[in-house]
PDB file of N, CA and C in Angstrom:
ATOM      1  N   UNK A   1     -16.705  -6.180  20.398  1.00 88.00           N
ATOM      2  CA  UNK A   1     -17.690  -6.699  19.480  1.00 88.00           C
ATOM      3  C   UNK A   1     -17.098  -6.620  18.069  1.00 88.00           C
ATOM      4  N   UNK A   2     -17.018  -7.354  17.339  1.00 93.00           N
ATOM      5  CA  UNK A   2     -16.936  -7.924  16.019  1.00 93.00           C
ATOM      6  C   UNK A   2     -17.844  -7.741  14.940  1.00 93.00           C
ATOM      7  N   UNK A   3     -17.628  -6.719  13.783  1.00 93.00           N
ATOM      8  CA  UNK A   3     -18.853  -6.271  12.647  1.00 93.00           C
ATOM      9  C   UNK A   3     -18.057  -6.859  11.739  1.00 93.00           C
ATOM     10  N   UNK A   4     -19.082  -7.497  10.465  1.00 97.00           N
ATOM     11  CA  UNK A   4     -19.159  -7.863   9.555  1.00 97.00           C
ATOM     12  C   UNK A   4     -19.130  -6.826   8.446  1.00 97.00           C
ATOM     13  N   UNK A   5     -17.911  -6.669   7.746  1.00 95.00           N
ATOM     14  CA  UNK A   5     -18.548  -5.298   6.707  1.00 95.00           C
ATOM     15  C   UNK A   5     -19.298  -5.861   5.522  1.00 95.00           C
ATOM     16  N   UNK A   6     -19.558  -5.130   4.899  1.00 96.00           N
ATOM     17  CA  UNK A   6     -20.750  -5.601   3.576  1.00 96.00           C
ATOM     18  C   UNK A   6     -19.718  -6.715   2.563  1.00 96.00           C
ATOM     19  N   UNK A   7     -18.373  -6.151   2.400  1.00 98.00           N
ATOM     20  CA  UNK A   7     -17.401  -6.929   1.872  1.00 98.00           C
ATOM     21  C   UNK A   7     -16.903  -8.158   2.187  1.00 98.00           C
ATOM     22  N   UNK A   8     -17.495  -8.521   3.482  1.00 97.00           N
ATOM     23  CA  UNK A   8     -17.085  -9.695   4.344  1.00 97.00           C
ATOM     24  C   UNK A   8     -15.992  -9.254   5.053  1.00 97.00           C
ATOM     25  N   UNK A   9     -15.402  -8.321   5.468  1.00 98.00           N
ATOM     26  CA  UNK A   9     -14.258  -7.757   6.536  1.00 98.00           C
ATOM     27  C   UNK A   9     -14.636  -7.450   7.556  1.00 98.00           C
ATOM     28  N   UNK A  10     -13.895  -8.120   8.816  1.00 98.00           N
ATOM     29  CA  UNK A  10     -14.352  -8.179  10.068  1.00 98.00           C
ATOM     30  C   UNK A  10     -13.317  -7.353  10.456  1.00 98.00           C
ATOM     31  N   UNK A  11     -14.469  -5.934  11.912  1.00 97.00           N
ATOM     32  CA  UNK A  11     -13.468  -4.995  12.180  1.00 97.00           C
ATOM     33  C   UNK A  11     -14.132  -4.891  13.377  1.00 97.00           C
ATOM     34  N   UNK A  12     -13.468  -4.438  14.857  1.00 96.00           N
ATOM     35  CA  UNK A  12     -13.813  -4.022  15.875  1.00 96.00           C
ATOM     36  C   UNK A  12     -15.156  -3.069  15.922  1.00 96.00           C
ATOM     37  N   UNK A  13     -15.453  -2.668  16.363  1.00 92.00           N
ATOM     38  CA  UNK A  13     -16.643  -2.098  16.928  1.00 92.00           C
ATOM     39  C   UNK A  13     -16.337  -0.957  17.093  1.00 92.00           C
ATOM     40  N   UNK A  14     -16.752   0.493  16.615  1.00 94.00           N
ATOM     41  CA  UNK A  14     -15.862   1.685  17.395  1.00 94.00           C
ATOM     42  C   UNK A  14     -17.057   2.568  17.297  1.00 94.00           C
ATOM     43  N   UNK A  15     -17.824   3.091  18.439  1.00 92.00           N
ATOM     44  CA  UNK A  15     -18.457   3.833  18.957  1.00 92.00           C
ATOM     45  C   UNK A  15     -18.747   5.121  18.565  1.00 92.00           C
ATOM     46  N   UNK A  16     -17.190   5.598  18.034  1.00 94.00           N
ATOM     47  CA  UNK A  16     -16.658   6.883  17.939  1.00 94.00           C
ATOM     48  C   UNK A  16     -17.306   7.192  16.364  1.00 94.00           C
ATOM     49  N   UNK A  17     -17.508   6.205  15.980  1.00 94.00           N
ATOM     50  CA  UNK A  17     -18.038   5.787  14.199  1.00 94.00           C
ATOM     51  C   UNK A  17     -19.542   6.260  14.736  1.00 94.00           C
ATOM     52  N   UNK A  18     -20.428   5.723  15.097  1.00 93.00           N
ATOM     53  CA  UNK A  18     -21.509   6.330  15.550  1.00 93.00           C
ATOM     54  C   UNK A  18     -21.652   7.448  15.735  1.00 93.00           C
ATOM     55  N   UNK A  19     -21.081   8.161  16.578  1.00 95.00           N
ATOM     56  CA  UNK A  19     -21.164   9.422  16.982  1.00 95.00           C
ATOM     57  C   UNK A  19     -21.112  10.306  16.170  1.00 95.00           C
ATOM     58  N   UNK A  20     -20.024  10.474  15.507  1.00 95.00           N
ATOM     59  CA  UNK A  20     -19.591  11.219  14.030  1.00 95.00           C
ATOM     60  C   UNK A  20     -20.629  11.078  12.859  1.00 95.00           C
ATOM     61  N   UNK A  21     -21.123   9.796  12.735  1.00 95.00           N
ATOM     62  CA  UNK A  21     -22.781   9.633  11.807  1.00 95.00           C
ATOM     63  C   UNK A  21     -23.944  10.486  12.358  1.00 95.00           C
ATOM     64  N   UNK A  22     -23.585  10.416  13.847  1.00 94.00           N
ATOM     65  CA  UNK A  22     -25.273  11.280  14.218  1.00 94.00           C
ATOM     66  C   UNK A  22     -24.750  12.533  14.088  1.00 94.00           C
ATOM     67  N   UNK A  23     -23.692  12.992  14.615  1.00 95.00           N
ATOM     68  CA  UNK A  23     -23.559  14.576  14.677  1.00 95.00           C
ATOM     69  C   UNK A  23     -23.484  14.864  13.052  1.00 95.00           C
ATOM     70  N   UNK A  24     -23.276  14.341  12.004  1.00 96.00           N
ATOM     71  CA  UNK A  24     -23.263  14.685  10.810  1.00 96.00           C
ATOM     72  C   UNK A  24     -25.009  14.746  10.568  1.00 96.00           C
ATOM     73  N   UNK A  25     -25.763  13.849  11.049  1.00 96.00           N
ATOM     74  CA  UNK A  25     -26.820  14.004  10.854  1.00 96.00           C
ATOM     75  C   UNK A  25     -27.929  15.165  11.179  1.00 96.00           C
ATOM     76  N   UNK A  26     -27.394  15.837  12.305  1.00 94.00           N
ATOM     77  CA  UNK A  26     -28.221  16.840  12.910  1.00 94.00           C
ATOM     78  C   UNK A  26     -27.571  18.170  12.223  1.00 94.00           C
ATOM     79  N   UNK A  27     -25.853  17.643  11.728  1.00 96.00           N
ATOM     80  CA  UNK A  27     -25.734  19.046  10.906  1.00 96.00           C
ATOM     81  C   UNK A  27     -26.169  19.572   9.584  1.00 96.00           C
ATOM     82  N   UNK A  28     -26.356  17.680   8.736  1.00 97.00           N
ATOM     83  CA  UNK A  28     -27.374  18.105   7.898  1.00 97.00           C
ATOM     84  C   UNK A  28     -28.195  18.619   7.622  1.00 97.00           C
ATOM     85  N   UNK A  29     -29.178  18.835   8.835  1.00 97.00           N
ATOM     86  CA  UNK A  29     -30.623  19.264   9.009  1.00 97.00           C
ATOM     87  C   UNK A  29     -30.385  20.902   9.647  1.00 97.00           C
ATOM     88  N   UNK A  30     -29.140  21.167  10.027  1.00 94.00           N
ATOM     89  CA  UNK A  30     -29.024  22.499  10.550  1.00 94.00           C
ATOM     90  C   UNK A  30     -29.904  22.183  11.967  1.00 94.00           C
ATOM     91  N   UNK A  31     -29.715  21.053  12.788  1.00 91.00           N
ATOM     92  CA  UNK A  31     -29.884  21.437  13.854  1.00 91.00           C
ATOM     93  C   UNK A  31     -29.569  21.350  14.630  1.00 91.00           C
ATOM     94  N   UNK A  32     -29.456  22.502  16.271  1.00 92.00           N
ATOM     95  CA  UNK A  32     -27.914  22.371  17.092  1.00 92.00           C
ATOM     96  C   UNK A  32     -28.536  20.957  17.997  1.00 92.00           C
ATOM     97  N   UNK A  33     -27.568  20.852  18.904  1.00 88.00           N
ATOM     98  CA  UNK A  33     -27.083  19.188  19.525  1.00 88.00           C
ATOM     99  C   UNK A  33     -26.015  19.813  20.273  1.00 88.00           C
ATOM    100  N   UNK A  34     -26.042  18.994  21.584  1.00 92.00           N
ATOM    101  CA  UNK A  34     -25.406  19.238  22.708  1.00 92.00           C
ATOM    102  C   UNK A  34     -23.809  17.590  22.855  1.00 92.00           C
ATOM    103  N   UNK A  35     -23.086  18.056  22.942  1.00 92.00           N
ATOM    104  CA  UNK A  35     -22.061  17.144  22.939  1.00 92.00           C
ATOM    105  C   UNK A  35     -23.143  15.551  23.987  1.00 92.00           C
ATOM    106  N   UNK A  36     -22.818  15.998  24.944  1.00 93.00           N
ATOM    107  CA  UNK A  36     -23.507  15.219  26.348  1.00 93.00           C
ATOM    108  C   UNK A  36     -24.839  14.050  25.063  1.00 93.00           C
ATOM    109  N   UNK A  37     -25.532  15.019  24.757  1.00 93.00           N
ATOM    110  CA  UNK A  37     -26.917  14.281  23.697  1.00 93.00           C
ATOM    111  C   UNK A  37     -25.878  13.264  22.685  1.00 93.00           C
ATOM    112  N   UNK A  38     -24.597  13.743  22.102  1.00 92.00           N
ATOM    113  CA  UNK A  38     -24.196  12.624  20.879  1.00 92.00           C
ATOM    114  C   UNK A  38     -23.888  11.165  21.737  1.00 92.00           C
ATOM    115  N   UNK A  39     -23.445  11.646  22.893  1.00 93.00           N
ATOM    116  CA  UNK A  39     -22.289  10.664  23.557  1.00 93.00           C
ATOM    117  C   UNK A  39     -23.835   9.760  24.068  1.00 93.00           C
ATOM    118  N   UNK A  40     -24.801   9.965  24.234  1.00 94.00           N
ATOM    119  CA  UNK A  40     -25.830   9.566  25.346  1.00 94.00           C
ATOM    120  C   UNK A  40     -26.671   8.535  23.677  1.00 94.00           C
ATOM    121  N   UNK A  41     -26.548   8.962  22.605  1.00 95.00           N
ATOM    122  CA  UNK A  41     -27.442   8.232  21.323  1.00 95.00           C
ATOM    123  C   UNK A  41     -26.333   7.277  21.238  1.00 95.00           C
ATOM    124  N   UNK A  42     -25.293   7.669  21.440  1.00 93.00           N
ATOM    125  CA  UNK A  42     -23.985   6.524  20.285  1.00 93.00           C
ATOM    126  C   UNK A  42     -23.927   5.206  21.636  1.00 93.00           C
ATOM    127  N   UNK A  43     -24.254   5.601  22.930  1.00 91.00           N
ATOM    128  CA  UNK A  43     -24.001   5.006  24.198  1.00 91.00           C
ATOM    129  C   UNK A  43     -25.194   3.808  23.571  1.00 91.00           C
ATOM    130  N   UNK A  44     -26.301   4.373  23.342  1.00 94.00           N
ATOM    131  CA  UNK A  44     -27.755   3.789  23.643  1.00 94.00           C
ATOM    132  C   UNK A  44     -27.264   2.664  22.056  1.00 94.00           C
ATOM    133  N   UNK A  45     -26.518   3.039  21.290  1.00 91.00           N
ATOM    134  CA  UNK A  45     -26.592   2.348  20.084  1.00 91.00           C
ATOM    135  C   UNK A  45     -26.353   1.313  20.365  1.00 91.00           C
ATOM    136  N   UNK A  46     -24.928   1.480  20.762  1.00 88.00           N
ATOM    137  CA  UNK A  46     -23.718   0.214  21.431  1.00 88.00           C
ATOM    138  C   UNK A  46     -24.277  -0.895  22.549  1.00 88.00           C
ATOM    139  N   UNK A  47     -25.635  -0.389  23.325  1.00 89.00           N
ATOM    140  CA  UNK A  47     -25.758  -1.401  23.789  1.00 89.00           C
ATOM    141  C   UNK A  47     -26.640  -2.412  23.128  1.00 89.00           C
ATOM    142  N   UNK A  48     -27.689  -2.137  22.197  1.00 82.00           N
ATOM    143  CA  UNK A  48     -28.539  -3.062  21.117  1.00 82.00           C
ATOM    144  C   UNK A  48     -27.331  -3.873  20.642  1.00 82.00           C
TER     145      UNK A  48
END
């Protein structure tokens, strides 16, 4: 899949980018998260 950046630069799709946003997100908040739970949100992203 093919993203549009805000700049107009087109870059692959990488999953791994997701994942790293949510787990930053739950560490923001100080709260724990199970590996299995990041891989299972970033999964659910990628398919929308």
């Amino acid at each position: 899949m093919i993203i549009i950046k805000r700049s107009g630069k087109t870059v692959e799709f990488d999953v791994q980018k997701i994942k790293r946003a949510i787990e930053k997100a739950f560490i923001s908040v100080s709260k724990p998260y199970k590996e299995d739970i990041l891989e299972q949100m970033a999964v659910d992203v990628q398919k929308r």
